[in-house]
mmCIF file of C-alpha atoms in Angstrom:
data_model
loop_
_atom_site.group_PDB
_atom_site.id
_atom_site.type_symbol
_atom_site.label_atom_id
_atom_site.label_comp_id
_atom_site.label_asym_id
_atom_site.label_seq_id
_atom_site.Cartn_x
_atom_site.Cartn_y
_atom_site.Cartn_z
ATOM 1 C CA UNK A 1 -7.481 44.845 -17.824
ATOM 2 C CA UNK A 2 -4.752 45.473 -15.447
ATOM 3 C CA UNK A 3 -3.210 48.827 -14.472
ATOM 4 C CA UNK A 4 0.138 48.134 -16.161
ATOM 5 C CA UNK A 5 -1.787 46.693 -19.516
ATOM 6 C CA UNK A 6 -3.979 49.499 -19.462
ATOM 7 C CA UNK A 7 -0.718 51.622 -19.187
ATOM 8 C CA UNK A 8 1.001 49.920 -21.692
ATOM 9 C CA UNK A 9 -1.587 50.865 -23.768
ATOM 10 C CA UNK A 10 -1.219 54.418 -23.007
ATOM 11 C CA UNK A 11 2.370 54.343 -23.556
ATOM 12 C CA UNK A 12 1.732 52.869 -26.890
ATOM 13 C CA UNK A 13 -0.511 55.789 -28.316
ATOM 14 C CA UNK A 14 1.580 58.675 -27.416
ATOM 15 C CA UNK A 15 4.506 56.615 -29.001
ATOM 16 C CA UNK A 16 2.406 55.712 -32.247
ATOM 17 C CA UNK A 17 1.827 59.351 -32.380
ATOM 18 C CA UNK A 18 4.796 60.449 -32.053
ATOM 19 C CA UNK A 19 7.075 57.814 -34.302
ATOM 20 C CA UNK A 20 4.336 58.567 -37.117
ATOM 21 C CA UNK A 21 4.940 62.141 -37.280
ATOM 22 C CA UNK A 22 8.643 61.204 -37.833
ATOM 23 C CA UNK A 23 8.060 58.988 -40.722
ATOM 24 C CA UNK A 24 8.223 55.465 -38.549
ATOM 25 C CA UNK A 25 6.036 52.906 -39.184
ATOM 26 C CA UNK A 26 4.956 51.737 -34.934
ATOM 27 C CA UNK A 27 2.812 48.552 -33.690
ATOM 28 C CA UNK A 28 2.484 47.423 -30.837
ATOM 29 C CA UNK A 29 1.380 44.031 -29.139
ATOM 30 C CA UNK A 30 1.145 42.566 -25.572
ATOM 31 C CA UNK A 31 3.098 39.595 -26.185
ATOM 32 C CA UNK A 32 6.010 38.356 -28.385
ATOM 33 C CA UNK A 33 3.992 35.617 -30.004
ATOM 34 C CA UNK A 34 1.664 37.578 -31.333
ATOM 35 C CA UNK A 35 4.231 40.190 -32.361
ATOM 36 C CA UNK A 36 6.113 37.237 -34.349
ATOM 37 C CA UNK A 37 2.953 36.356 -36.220
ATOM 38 C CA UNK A 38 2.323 39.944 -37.572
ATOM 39 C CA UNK A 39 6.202 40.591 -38.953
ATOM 40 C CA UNK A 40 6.019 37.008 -40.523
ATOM 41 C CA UNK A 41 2.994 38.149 -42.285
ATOM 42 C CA UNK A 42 5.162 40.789 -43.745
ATOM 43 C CA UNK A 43 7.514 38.990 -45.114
ATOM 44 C CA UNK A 44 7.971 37.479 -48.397
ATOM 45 C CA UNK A 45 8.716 33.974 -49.348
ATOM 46 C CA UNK A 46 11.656 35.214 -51.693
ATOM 47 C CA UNK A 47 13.047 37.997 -49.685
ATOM 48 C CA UNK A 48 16.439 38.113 -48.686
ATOM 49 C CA UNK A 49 16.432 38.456 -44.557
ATOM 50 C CA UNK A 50 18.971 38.687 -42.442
ATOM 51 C CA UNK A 51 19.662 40.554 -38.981
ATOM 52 C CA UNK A 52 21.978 41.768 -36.771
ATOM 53 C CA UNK A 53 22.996 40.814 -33.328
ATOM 54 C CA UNK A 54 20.031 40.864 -31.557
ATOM 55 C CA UNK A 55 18.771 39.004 -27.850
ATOM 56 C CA UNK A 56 15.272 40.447 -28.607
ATOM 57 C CA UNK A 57 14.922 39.270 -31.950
ATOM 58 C CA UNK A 58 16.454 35.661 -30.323
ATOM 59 C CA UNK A 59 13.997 35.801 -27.948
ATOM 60 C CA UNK A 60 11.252 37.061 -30.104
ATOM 61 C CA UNK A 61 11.335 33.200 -31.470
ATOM 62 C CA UNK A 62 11.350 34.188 -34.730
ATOM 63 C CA UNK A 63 14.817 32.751 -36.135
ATOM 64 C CA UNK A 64 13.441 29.364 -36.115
ATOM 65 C CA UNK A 65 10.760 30.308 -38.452
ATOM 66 C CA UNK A 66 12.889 32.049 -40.871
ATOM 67 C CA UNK A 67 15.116 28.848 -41.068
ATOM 68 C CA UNK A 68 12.344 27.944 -43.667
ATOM 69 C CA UNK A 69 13.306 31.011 -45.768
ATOM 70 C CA UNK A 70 15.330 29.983 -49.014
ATOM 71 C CA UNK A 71 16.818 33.443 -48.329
ATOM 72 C CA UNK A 72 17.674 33.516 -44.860
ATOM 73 C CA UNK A 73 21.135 34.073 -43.871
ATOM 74 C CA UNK A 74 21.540 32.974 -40.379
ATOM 75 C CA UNK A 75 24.201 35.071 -38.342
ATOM 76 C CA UNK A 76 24.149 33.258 -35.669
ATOM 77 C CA UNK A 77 25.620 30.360 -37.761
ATOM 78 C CA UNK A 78 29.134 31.413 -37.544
ATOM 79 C CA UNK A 79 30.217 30.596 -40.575
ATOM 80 C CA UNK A 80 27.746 33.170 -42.135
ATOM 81 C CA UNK A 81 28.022 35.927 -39.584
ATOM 82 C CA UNK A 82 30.289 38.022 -42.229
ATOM 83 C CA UNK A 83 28.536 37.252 -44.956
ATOM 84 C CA UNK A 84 25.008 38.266 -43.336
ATOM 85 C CA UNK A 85 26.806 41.955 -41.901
ATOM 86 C CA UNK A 86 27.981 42.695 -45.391
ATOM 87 C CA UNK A 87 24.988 41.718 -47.212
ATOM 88 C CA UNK A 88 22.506 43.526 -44.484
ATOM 89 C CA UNK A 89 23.015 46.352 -46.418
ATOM 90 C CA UNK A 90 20.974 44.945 -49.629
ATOM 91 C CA UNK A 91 18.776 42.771 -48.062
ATOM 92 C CA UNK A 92 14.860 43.179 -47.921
ATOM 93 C CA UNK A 93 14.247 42.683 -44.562
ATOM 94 C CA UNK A 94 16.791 43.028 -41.412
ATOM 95 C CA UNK A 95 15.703 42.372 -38.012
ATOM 96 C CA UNK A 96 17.488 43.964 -34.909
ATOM 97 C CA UNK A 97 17.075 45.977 -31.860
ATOM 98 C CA UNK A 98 17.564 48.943 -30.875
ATOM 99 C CA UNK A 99 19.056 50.364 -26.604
ATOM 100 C CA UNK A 100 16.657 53.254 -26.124
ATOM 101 C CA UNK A 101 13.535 54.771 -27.332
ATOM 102 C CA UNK A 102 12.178 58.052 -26.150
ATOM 103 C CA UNK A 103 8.198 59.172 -25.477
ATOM 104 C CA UNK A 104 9.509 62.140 -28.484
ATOM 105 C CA UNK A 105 9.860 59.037 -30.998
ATOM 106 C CA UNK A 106 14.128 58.922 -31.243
ATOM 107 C CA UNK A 107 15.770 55.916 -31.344
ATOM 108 C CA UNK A 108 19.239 55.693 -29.428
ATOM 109 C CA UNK A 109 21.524 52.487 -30.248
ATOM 110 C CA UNK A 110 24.995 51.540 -29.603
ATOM 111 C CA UNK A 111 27.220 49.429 -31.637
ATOM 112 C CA UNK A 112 30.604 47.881 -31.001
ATOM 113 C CA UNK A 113 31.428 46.580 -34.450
ATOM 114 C CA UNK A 114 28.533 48.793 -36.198
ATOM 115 C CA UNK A 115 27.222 47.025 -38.440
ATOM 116 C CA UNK A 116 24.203 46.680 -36.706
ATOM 117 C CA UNK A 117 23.756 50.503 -36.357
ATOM 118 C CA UNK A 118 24.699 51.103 -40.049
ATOM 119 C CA UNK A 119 22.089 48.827 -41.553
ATOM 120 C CA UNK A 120 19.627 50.746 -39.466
ATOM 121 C CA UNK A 121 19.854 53.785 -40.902
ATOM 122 C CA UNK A 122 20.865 52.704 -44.162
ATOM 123 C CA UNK A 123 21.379 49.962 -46.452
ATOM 124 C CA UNK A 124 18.331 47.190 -45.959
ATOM 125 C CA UNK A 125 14.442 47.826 -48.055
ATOM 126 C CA UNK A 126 12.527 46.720 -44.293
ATOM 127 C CA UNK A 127 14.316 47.021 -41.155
ATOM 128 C CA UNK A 128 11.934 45.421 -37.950
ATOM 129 C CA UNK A 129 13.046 46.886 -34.658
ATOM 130 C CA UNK A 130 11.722 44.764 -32.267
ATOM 131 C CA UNK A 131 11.271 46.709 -28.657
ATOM 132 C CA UNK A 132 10.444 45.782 -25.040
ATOM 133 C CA UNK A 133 8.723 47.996 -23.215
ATOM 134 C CA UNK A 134 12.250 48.219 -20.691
ATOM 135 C CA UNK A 135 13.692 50.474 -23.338
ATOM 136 C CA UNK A 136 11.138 53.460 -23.170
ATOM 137 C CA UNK A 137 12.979 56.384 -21.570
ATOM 138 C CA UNK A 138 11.708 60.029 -21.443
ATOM 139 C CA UNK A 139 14.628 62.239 -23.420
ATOM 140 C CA UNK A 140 17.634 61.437 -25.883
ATOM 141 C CA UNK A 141 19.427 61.811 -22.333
ATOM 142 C CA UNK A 142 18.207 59.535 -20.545
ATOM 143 C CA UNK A 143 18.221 57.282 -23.646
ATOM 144 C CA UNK A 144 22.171 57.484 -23.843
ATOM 145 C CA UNK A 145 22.258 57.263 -20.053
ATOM 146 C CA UNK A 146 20.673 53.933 -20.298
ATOM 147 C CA UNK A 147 22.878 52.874 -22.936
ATOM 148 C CA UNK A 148 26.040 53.446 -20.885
ATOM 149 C CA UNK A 149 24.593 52.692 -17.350
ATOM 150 C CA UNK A 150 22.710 49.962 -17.977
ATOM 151 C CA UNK A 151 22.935 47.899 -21.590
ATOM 152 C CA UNK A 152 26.814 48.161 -21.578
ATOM 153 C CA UNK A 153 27.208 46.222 -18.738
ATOM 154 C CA UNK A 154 24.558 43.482 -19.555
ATOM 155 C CA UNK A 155 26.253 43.074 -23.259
ATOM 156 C CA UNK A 156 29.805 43.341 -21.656
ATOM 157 C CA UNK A 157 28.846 40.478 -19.418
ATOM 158 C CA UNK A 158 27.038 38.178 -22.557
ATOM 159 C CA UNK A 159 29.903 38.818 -23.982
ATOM 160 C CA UNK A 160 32.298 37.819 -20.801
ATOM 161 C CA UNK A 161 34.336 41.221 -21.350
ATOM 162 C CA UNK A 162 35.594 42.932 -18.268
ATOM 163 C CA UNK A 163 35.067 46.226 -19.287
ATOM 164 C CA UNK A 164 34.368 48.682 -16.197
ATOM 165 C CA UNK A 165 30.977 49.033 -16.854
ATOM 166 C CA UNK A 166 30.396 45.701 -15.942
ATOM 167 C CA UNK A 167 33.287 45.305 -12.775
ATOM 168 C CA UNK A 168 34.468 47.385 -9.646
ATOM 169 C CA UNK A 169 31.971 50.016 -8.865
ATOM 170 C CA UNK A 170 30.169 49.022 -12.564
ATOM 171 C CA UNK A 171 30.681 52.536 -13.701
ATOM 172 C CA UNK A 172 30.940 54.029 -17.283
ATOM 173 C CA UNK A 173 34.182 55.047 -17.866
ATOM 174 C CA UNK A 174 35.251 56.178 -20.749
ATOM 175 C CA UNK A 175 39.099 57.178 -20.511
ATOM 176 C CA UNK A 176 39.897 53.913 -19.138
ATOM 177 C CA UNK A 177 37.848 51.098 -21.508
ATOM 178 C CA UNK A 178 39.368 48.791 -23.242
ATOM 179 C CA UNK A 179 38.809 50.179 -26.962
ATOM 180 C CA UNK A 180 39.771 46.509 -28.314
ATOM 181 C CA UNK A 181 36.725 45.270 -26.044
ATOM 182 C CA UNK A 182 34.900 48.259 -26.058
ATOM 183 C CA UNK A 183 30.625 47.611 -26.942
ATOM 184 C CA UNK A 184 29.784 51.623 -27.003
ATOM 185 C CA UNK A 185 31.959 52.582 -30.220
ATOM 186 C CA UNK A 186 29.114 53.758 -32.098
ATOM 187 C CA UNK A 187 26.288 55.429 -31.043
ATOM 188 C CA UNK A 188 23.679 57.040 -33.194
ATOM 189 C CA UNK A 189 20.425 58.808 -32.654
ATOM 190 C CA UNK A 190 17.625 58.391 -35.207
ATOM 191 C CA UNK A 191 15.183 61.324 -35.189
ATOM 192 C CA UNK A 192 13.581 60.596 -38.422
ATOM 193 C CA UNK A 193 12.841 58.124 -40.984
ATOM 194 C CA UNK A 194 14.089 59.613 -44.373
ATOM 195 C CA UNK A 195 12.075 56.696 -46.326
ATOM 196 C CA UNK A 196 8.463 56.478 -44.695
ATOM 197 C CA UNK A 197 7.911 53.646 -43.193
ATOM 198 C CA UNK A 198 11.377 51.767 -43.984
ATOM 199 C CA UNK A 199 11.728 51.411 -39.687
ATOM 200 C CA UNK A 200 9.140 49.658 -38.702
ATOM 201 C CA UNK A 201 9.381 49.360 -34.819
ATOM 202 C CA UNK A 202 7.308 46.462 -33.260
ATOM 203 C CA UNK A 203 6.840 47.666 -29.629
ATOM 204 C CA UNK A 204 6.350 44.557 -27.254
ATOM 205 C CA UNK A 205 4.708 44.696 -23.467
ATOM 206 C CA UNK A 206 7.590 42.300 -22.533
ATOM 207 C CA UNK A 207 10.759 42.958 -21.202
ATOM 208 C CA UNK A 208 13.512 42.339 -23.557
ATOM 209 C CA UNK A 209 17.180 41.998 -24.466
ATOM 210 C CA UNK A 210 19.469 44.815 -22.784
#
């Protein structure tokens, strides 16, 4: 075992631990493969799955499997991206990501529409958060910190916006982003799981999505 598995492994306890306490269901794996294998063993062959906007769950690999679903509504078909937002909210299983976790088991994500952020805390029976191990930060701070310094910029550059957090000195700033264009509209912080075990985050040794 190397040092960074064997840390990884660590890291994985104390977050268990601590997401448990707080009503969150946690698993972790050491690659994405196997981590697609265990959530498609939790799924049903009727349920009704869909997810939000997501380059972790795209590069999870698991949207190609769900195709099969009869249930699946694929957002990334563009035709069915509104219909898959509104009917997140009473599906059985949504799939996203989230920007931050923290080693005191909160989860920090940022929205610019929302509707990812809203079907996390409410709406869907299962939601799967899948997590790379580059989104582990110590506080709620330095969760939000990450958010604006880092994951704005990468999303505002997928998305080819030139907001300022991803031009000039590549700097957060607030007073002067475009609101129309603007990827940090909603932020929430999730410090417990009112229904046990309804977030189920499946933590990844893999770095992943922004």
């Amino acid at each position: 075992m190397t040092v960074q598995e064997e840390y990884f492994q660590r890291l994985s306890l104390v977050l268990k631990e601590k997401f448990n306490k707080k009503g969150f269901a946690f698993d972790s794996f050491s690659n994405k493969e196997e981590a697609k294998k265990f959530v498609l063993s939790l799924i049903k062959e009727n349920d009704t799955i869909t997810f939000g906007g997501s380059t972790s769950v795209n590069q999870m690999g698991i949207l190609e499997d769900l195709k099969g679903y009869k249930n699946f509504i694929d957002r990334n078909n563009k035709e069915l991206k509104a219909e898959a937002e509104i009917k997140a909210f009473t599906s059985d299983i949504y799939l996203c990501s989230a920007n931050a976790i923290t080693k005191n088991g909160d989860i920090v994500s940022t929205d610019g529409g929302g509707n990812r952020v809203a079907a996390t805390i409410y709406g869907p029976k299962k939601v799967f958060l899948i997590v790379g191990r580059n989104k582990v930060c110590n506080t709620v701070e330095d969760a939000i910190k990450r958010v604006r310094s880092i994951a704005a910029g990468e999303n505002s550059v997928r998305f080819k916006v030139d907001n300022p957090c991803c031009k000039c000195d590549m700097i957060c700033d607030e007073e002067n982003c475009d609101i129309e264009k603007r990827l940090c509209s909603y932020t929430i912080i999730v410090n417990k799981c009112h229904i046990k075990d309804r977030i189920h985050i499946i933590f990844i040794d893999e770095e992943l999505g922004f």
